[in-house]
PDB file of C-alpha atoms in Angstrom:
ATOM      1  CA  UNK H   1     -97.068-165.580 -35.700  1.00 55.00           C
ATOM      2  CA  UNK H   2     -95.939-162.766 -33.576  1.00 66.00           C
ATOM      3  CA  UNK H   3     -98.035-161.886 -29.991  1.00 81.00           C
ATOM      4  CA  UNK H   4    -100.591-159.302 -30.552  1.00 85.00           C
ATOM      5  CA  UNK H   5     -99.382-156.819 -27.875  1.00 91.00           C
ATOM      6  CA  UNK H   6    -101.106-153.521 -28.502  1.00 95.00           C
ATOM      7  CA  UNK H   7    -104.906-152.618 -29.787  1.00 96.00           C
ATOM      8  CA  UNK H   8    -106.021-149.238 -31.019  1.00 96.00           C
ATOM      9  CA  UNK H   9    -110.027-148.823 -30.001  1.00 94.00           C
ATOM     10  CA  UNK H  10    -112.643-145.502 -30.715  1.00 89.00           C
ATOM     11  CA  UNK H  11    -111.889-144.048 -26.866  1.00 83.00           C
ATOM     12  CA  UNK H  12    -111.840-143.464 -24.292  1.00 85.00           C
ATOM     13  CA  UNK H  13    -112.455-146.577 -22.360  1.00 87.00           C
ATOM     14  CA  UNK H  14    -115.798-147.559 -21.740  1.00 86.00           C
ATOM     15  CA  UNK H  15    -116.942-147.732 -25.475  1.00 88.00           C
ATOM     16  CA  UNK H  16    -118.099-150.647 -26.863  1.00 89.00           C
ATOM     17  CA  UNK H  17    -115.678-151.053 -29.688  1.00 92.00           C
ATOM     18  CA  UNK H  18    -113.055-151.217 -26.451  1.00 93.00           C
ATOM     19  CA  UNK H  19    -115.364-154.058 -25.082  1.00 91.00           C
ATOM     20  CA  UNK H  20    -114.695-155.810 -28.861  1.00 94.00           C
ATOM     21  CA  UNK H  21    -110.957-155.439 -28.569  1.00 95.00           C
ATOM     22  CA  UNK H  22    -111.250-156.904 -25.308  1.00 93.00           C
ATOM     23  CA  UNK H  23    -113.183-159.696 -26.606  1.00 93.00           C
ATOM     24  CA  UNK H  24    -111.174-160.705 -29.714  1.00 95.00           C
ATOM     25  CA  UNK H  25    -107.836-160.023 -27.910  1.00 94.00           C
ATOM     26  CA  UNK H  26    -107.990-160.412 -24.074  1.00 93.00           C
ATOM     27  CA  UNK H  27    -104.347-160.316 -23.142  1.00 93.00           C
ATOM     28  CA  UNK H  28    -103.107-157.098 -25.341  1.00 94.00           C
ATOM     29  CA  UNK H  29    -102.719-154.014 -23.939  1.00 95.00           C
ATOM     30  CA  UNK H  30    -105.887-151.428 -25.310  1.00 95.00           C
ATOM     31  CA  UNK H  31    -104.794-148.082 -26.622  1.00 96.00           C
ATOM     32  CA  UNK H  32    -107.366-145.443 -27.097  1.00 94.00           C
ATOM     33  CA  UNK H  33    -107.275-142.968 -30.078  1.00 94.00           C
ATOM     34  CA  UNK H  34    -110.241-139.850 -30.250  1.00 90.00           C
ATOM     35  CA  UNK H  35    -111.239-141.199 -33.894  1.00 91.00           C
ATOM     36  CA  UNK H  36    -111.687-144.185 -35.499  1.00 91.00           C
ATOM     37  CA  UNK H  37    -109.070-142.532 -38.291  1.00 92.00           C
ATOM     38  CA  UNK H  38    -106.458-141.931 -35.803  1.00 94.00           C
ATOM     39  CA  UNK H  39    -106.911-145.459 -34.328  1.00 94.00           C
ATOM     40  CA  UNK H  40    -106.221-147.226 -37.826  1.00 93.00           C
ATOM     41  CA  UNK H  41    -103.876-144.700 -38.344  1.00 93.00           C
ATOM     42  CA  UNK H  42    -102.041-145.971 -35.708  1.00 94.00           C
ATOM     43  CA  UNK H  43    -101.711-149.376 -37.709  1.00 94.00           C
ATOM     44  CA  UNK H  44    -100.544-147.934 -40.549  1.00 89.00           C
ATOM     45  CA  UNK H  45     -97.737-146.352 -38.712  1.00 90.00           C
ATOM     46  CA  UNK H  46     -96.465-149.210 -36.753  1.00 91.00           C
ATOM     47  CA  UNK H  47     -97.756-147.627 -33.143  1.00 94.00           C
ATOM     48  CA  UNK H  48     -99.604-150.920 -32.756  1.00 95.00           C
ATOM     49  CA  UNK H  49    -100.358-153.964 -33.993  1.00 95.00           C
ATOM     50  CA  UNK H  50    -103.877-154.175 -34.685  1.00 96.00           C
ATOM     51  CA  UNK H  51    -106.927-151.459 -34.935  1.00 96.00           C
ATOM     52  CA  UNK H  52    -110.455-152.437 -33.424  1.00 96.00           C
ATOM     53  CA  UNK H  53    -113.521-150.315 -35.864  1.00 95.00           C
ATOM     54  CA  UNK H  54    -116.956-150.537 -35.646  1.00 94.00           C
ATOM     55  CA  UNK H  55    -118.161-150.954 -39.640  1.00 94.00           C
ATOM     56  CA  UNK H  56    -121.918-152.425 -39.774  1.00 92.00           C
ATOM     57  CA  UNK H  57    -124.541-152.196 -37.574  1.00 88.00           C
ATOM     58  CA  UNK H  58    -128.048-153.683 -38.107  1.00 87.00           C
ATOM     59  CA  UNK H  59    -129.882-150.955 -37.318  1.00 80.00           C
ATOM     60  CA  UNK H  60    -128.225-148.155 -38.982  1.00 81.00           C
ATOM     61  CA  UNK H  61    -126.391-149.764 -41.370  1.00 87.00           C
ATOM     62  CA  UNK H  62    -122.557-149.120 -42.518  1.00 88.00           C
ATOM     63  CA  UNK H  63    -120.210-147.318 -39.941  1.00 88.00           C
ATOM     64  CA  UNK H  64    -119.218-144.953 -43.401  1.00 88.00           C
ATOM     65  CA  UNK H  65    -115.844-143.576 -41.053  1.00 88.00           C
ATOM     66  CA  UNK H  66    -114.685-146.730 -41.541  1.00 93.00           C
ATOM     67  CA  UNK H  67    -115.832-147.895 -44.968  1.00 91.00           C
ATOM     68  CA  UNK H  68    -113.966-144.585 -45.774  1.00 90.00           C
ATOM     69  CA  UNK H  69    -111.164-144.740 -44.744  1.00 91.00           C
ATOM     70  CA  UNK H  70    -110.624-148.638 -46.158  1.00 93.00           C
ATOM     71  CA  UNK H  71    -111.695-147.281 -49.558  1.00 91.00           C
ATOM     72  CA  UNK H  72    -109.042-144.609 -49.284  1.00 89.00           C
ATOM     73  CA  UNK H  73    -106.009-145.362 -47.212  1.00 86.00           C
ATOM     74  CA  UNK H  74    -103.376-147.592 -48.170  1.00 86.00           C
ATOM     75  CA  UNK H  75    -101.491-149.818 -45.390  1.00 85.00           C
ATOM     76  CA  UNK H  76    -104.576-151.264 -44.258  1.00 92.00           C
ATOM     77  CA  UNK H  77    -106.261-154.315 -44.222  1.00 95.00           C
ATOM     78  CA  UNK H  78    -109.576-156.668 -42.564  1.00 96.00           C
ATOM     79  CA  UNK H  79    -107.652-159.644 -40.585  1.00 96.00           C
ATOM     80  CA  UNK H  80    -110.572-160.540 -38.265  1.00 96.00           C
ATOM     81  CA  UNK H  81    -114.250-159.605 -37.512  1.00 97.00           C
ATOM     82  CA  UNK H  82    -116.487-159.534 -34.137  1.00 97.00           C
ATOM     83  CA  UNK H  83    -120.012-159.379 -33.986  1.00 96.00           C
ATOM     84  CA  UNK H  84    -121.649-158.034 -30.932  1.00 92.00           C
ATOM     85  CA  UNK H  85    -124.993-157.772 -29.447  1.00 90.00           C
ATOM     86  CA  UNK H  86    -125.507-154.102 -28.300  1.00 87.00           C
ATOM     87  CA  UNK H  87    -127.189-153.097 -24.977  1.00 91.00           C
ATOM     88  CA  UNK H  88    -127.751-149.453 -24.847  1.00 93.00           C
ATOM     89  CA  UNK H  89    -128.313-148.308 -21.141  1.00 95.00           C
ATOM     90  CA  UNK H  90    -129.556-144.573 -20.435  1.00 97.00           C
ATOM     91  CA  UNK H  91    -127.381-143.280 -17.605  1.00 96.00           C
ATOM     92  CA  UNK H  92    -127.043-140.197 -15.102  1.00 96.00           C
ATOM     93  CA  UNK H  93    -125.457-138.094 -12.568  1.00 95.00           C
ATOM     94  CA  UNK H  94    -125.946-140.123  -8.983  1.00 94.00           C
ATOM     95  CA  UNK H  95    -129.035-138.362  -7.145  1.00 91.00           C
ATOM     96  CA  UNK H  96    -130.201-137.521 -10.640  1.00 92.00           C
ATOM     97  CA  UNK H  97    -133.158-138.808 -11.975  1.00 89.00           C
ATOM     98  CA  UNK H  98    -134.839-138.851 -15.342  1.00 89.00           C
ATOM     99  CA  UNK H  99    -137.516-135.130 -14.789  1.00 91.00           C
ATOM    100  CA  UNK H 100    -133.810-133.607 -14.190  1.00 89.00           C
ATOM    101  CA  UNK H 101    -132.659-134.604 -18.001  1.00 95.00           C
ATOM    102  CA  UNK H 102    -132.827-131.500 -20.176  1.00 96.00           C
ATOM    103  CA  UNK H 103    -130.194-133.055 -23.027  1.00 97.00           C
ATOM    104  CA  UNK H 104    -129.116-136.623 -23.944  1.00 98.00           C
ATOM    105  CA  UNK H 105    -125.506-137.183 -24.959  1.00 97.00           C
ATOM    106  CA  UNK H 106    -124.029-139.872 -27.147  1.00 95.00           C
ATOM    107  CA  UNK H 107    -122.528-141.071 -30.063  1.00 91.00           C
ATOM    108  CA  UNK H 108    -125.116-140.355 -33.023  1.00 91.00           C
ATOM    109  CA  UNK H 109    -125.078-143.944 -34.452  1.00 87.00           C
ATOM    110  CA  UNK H 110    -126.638-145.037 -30.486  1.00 91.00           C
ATOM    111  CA  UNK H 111    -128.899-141.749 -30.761  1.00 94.00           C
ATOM    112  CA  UNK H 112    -130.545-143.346 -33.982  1.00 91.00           C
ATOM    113  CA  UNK H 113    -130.302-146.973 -32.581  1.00 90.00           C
ATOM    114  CA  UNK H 114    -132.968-145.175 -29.930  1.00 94.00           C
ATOM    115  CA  UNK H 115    -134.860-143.010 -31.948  1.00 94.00           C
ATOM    116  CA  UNK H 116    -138.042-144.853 -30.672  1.00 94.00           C
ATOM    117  CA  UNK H 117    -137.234-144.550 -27.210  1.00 95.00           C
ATOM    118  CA  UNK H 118    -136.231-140.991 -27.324  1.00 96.00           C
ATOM    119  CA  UNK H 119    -139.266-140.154 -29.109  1.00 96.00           C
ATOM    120  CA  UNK H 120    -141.682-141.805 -26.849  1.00 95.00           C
ATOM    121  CA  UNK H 121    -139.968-141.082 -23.718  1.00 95.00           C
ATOM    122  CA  UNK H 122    -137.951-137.560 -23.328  1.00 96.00           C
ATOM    123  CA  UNK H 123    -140.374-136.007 -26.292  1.00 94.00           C
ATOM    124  CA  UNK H 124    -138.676-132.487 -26.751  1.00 90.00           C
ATOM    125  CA  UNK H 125    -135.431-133.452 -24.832  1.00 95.00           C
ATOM    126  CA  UNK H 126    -132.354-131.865 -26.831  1.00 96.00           C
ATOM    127  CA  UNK H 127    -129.995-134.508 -27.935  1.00 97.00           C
ATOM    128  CA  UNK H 128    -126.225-133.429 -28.454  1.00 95.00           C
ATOM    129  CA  UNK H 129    -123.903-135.768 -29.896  1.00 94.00           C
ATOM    130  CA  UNK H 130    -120.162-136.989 -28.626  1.00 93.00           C
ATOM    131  CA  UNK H 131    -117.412-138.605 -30.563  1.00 88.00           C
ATOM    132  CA  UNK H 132    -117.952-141.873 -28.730  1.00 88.00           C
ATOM    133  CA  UNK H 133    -120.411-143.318 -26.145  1.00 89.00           C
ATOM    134  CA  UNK H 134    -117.697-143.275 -23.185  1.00 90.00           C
ATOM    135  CA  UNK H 135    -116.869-139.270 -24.323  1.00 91.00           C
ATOM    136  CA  UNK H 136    -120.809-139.003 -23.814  1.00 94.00           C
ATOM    137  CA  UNK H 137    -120.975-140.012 -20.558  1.00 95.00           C
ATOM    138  CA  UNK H 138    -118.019-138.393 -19.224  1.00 93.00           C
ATOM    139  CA  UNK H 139    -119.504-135.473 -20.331  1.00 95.00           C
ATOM    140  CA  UNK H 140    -122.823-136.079 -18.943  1.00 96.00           C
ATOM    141  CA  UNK H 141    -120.787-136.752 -15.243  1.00 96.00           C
ATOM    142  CA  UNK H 142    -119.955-133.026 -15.393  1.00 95.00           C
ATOM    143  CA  UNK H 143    -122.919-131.572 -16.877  1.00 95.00           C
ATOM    144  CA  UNK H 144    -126.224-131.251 -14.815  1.00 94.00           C
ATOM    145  CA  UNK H 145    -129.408-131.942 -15.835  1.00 95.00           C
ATOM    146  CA  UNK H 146    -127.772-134.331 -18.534  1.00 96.00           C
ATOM    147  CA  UNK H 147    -128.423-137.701 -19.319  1.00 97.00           C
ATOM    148  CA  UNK H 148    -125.700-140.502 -21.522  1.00 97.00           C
ATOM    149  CA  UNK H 149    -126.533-143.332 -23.394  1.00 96.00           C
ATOM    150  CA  UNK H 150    -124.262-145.651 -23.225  1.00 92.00           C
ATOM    151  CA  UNK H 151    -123.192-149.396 -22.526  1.00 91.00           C
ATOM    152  CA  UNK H 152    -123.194-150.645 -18.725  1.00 92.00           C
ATOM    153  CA  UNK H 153    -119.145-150.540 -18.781  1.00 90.00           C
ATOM    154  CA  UNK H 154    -118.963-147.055 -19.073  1.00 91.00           C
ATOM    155  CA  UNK H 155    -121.472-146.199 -16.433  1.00 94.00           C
ATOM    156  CA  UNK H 156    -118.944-149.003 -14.443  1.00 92.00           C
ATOM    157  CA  UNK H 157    -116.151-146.616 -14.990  1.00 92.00           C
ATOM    158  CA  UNK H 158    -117.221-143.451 -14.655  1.00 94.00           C
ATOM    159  CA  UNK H 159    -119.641-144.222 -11.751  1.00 95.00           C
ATOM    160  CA  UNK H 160    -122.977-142.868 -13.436  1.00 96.00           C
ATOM    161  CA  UNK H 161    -126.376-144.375 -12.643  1.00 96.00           C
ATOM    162  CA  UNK H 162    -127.957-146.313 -14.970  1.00 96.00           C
ATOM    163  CA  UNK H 163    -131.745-145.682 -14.924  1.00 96.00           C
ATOM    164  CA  UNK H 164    -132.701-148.459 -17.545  1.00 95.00           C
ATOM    165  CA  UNK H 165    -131.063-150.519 -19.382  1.00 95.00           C
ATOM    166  CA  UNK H 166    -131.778-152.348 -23.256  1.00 93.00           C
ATOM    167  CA  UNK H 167    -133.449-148.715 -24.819  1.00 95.00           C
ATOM    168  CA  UNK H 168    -132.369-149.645 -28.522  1.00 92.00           C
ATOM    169  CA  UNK H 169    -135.539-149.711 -31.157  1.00 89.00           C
ATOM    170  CA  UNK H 170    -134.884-152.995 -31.653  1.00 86.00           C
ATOM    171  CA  UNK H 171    -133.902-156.585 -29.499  1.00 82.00           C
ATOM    172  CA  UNK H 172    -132.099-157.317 -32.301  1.00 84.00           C
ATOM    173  CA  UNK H 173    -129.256-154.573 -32.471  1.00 86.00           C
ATOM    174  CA  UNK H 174    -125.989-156.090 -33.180  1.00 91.00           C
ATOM    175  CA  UNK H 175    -122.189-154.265 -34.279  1.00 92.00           C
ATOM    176  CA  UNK H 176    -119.967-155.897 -36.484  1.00 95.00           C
ATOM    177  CA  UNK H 177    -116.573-154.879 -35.782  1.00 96.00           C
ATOM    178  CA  UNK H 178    -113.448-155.572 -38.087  1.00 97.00           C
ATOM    179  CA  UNK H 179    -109.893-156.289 -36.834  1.00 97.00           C
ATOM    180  CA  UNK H 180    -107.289-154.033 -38.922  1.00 96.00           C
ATOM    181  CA  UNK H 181    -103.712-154.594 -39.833  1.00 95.00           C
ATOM    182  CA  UNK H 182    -100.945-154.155 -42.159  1.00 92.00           C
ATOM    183  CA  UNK H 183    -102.312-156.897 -44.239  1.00 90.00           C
ATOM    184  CA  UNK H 184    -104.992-159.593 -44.296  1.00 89.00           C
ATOM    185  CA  UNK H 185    -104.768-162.952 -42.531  1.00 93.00           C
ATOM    186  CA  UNK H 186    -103.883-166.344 -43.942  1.00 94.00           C
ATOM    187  CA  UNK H 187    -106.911-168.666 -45.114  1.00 95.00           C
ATOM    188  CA  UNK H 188    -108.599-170.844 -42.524  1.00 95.00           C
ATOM    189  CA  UNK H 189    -111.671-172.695 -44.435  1.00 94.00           C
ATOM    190  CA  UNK H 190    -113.866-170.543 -43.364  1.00 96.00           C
ATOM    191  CA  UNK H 191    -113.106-167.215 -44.656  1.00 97.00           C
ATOM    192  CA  UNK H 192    -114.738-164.310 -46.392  1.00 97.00           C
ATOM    193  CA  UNK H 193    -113.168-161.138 -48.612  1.00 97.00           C
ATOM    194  CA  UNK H 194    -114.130-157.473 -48.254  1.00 97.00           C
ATOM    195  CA  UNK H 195    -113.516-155.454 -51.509  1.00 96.00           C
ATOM    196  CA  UNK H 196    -114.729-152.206 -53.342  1.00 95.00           C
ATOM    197  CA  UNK H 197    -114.543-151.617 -56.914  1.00 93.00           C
ATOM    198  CA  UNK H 198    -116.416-148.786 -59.529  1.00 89.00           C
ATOM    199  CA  UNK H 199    -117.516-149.994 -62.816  1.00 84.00           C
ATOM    200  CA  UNK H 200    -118.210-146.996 -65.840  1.00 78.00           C
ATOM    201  CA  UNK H 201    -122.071-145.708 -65.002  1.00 71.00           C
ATOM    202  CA  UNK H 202    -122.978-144.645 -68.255  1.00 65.00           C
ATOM    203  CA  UNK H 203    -123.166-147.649 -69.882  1.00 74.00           C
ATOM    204  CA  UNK H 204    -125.992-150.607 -69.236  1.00 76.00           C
ATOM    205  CA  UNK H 205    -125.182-153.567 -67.442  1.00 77.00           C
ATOM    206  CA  UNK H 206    -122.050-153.000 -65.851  1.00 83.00           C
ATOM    207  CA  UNK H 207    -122.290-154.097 -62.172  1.00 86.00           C
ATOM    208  CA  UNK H 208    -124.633-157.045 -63.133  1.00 90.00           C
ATOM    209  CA  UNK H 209    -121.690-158.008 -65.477  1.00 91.00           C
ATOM    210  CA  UNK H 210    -119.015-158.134 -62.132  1.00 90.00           C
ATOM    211  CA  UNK H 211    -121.697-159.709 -60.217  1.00 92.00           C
ATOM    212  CA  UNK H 212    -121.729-162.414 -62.754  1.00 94.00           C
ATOM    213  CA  UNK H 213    -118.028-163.063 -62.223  1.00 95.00           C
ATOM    214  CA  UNK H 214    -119.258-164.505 -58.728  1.00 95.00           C
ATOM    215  CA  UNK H 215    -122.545-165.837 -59.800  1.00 95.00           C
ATOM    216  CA  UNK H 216    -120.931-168.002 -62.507  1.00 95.00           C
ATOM    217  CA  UNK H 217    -118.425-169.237 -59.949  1.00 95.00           C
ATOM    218  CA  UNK H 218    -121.078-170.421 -57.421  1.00 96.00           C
ATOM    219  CA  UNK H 219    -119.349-167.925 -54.718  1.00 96.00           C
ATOM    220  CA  UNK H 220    -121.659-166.802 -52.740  1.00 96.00           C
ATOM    221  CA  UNK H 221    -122.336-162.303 -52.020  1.00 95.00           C
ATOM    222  CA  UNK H 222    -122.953-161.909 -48.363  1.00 94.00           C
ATOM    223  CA  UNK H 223    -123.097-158.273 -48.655  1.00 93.00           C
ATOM    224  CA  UNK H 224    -123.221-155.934 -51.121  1.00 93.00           C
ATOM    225  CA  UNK H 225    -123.773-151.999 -50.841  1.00 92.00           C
ATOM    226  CA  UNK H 226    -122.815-148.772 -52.920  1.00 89.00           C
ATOM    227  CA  UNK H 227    -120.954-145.326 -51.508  1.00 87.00           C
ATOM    228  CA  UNK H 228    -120.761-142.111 -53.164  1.00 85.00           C
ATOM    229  CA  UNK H 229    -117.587-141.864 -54.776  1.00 80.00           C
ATOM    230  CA  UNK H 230    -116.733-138.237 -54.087  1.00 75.00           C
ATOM    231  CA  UNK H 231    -115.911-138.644 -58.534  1.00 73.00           C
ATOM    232  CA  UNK H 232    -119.748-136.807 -59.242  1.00 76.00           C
ATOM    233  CA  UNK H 233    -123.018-137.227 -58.235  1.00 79.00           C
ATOM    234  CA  UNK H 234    -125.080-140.279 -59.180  1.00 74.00           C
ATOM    235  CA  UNK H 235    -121.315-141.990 -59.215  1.00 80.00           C
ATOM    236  CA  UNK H 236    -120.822-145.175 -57.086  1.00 84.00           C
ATOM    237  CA  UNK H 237    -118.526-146.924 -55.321  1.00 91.00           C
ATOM    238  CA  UNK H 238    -119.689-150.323 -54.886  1.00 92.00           C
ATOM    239  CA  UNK H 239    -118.700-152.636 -51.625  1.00 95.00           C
ATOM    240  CA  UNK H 240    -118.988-156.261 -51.674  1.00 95.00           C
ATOM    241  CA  UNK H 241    -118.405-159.347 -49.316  1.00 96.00           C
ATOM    242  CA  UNK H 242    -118.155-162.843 -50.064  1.00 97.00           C
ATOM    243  CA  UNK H 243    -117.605-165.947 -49.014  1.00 97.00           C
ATOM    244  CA  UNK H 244    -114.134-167.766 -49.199  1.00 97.00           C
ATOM    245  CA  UNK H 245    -110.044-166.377 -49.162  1.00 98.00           C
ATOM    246  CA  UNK H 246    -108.785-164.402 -51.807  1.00 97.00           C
ATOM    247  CA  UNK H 247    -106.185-166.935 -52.328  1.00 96.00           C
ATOM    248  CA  UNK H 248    -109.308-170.088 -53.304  1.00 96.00           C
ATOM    249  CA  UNK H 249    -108.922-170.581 -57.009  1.00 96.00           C
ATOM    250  CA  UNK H 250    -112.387-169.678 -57.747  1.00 97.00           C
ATOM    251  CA  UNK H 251    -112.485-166.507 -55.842  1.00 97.00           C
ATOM    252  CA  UNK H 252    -108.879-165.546 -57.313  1.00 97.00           C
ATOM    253  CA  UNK H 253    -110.287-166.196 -60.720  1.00 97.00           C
ATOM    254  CA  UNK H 254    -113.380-163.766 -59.910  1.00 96.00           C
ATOM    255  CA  UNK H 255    -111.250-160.553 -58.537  1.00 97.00           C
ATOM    256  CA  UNK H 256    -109.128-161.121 -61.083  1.00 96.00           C
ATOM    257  CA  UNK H 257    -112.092-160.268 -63.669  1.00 95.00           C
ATOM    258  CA  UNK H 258    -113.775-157.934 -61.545  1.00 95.00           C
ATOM    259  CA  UNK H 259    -110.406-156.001 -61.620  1.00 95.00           C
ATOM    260  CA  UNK H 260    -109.967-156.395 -65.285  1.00 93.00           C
ATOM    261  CA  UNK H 261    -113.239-154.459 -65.892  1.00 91.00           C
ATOM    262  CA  UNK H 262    -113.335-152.302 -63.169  1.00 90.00           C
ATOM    263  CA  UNK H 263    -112.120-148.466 -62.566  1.00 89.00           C
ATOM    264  CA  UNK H 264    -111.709-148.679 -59.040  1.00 90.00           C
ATOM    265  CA  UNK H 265    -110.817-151.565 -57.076  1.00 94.00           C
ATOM    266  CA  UNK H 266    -109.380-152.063 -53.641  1.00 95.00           C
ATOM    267  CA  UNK H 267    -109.760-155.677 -51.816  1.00 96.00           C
ATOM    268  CA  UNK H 268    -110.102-154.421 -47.851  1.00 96.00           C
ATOM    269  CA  UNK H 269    -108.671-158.326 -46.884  1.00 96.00           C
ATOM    270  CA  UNK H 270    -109.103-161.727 -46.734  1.00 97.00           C
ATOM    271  CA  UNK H 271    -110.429-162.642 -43.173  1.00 97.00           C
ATOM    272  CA  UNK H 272    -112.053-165.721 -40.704  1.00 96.00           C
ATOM    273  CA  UNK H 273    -115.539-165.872 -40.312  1.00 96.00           C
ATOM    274  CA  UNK H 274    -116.792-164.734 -36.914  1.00 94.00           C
ATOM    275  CA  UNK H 275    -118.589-167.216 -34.836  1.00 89.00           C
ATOM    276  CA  UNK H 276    -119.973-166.909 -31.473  1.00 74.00           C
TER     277      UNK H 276
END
């Protein structure tokens, strides 16, 4: 297998979907890209080798940029997953302090991680939201009266002053991240597959009949959510993971009859499991 030499990431540096590309691949070179689009993009077009994408957080749920653009764009696959444990740190100017703050910057999946916090503790403080948590605080370095949420590497970088640090609503905040590529990665034992399909909504019993497919088999559902579809309203697009390669017998059988009675249906990629 070729060297993984160059990593697309949500920029600029500093966020923490740069600290999961660091993580999962430590000697690659990290390219930032303003969007999480433009960074798979990047894959797509053979710019670099893999994409680093923030898709489920426990908090507040599915990271829909990136669910989105799987469902949609072709040339892209899942090849690898991270799960990180997210520290959100509230940051200013040096020689500010938190009476200065008259607006809070960052991205607005960490605003709603912090909802709580915000609520209890800058009650009536504007919030304004960036494209990324490093973009926040960058901003917040040039804006007075300002405050940034952000994690502890970007305050490292852009030399703000963290005030406190672990604000999230919850001790338990953690980011799955997914590795993207050209195509998925070979089976390993301990894999899972992302996929989306549709199933006809005006007729009874249509989803339970593709969740049977897996049920029958014994495979196991790790995940399973719906999307709008963009088709109408009250139409779905359903998102599934479970456990084992695309390639096992049993779990080829099941796509292979999920597809059959499907309208839509897209496997995202056959990927390892991530453990810590």
């Amino acid at each position: 297998m070729a060297a993984i030499t160059r990593v697309a990431y949500l920029g600029p540096a500093g966020t923490n979907t740069e600290v999961a590309a660091l993580r999962y691949y430590p000697d690659a070179q990290r390219v930032p890209y303003p969007t999480i689009a433009q960074a798979a993009g990047a894959v797509a077009a053979g710019d670099v080798d893999r994409a680093m994408a923030p898709i489920e957080n426990s908090l507040q749920g599915t990271i829909t940029d990136t669910v989105d653009l799987l469902i949609r764009d072709e040339g892209l696959a899942i090849c690898g997953e991270i799960v990180l444990n997210i520290e959100h740190c509230l940051m200013v100017r040096p020689g500010a302090d938190r009476g200065d703050v008259e607006v809070i910057y960052s991205h607005p999946q960490s605003l709603g991680q912090c909802r709580q916090y915000l609520e209890a503790h800058f009650p009536g403080v504007r919030t304004e939201a960036a494209l990324s948590n490093s973009e926040a605080v960058a901003v917040m370095m040039k804006t007075p009266r300002s405050a940034a949420i952000g994690p502890a590497r970007a305050a490292e970088i852009y030399g703000a002053r963290i005030l406190e640090r672990g604000i999230e609503d919850s001790p338990v905040n953690k980011t799955r991240f997914v590795v993207l590529a050209r195509e998925g990665a070979a089976p390993t034992g301990n894999d899972k597959t992302s996929l989306a399909f549709g199933v006809a909504h005006d007729r009874p019993g249509t989803l339970v009949s593709v969740l049977h497919e897996f049920a029958d088999r014994s495979i196991n559902l790790t995940k399973i959510e719906s999307r709008p579809s963009g088709a109408d309203l009250g139409v779905y697009t359903f998102l599934i993971d479970v456990e084992g390669h695309r390639d096992d017998p049993l779990v080829a059988q099941a796509l292979a009859a999920v597809k059959e009675q499907a309208n839509f249906f897209k496997v995202f990629g056959s990927y390892p499991v991530w453990t810590e």
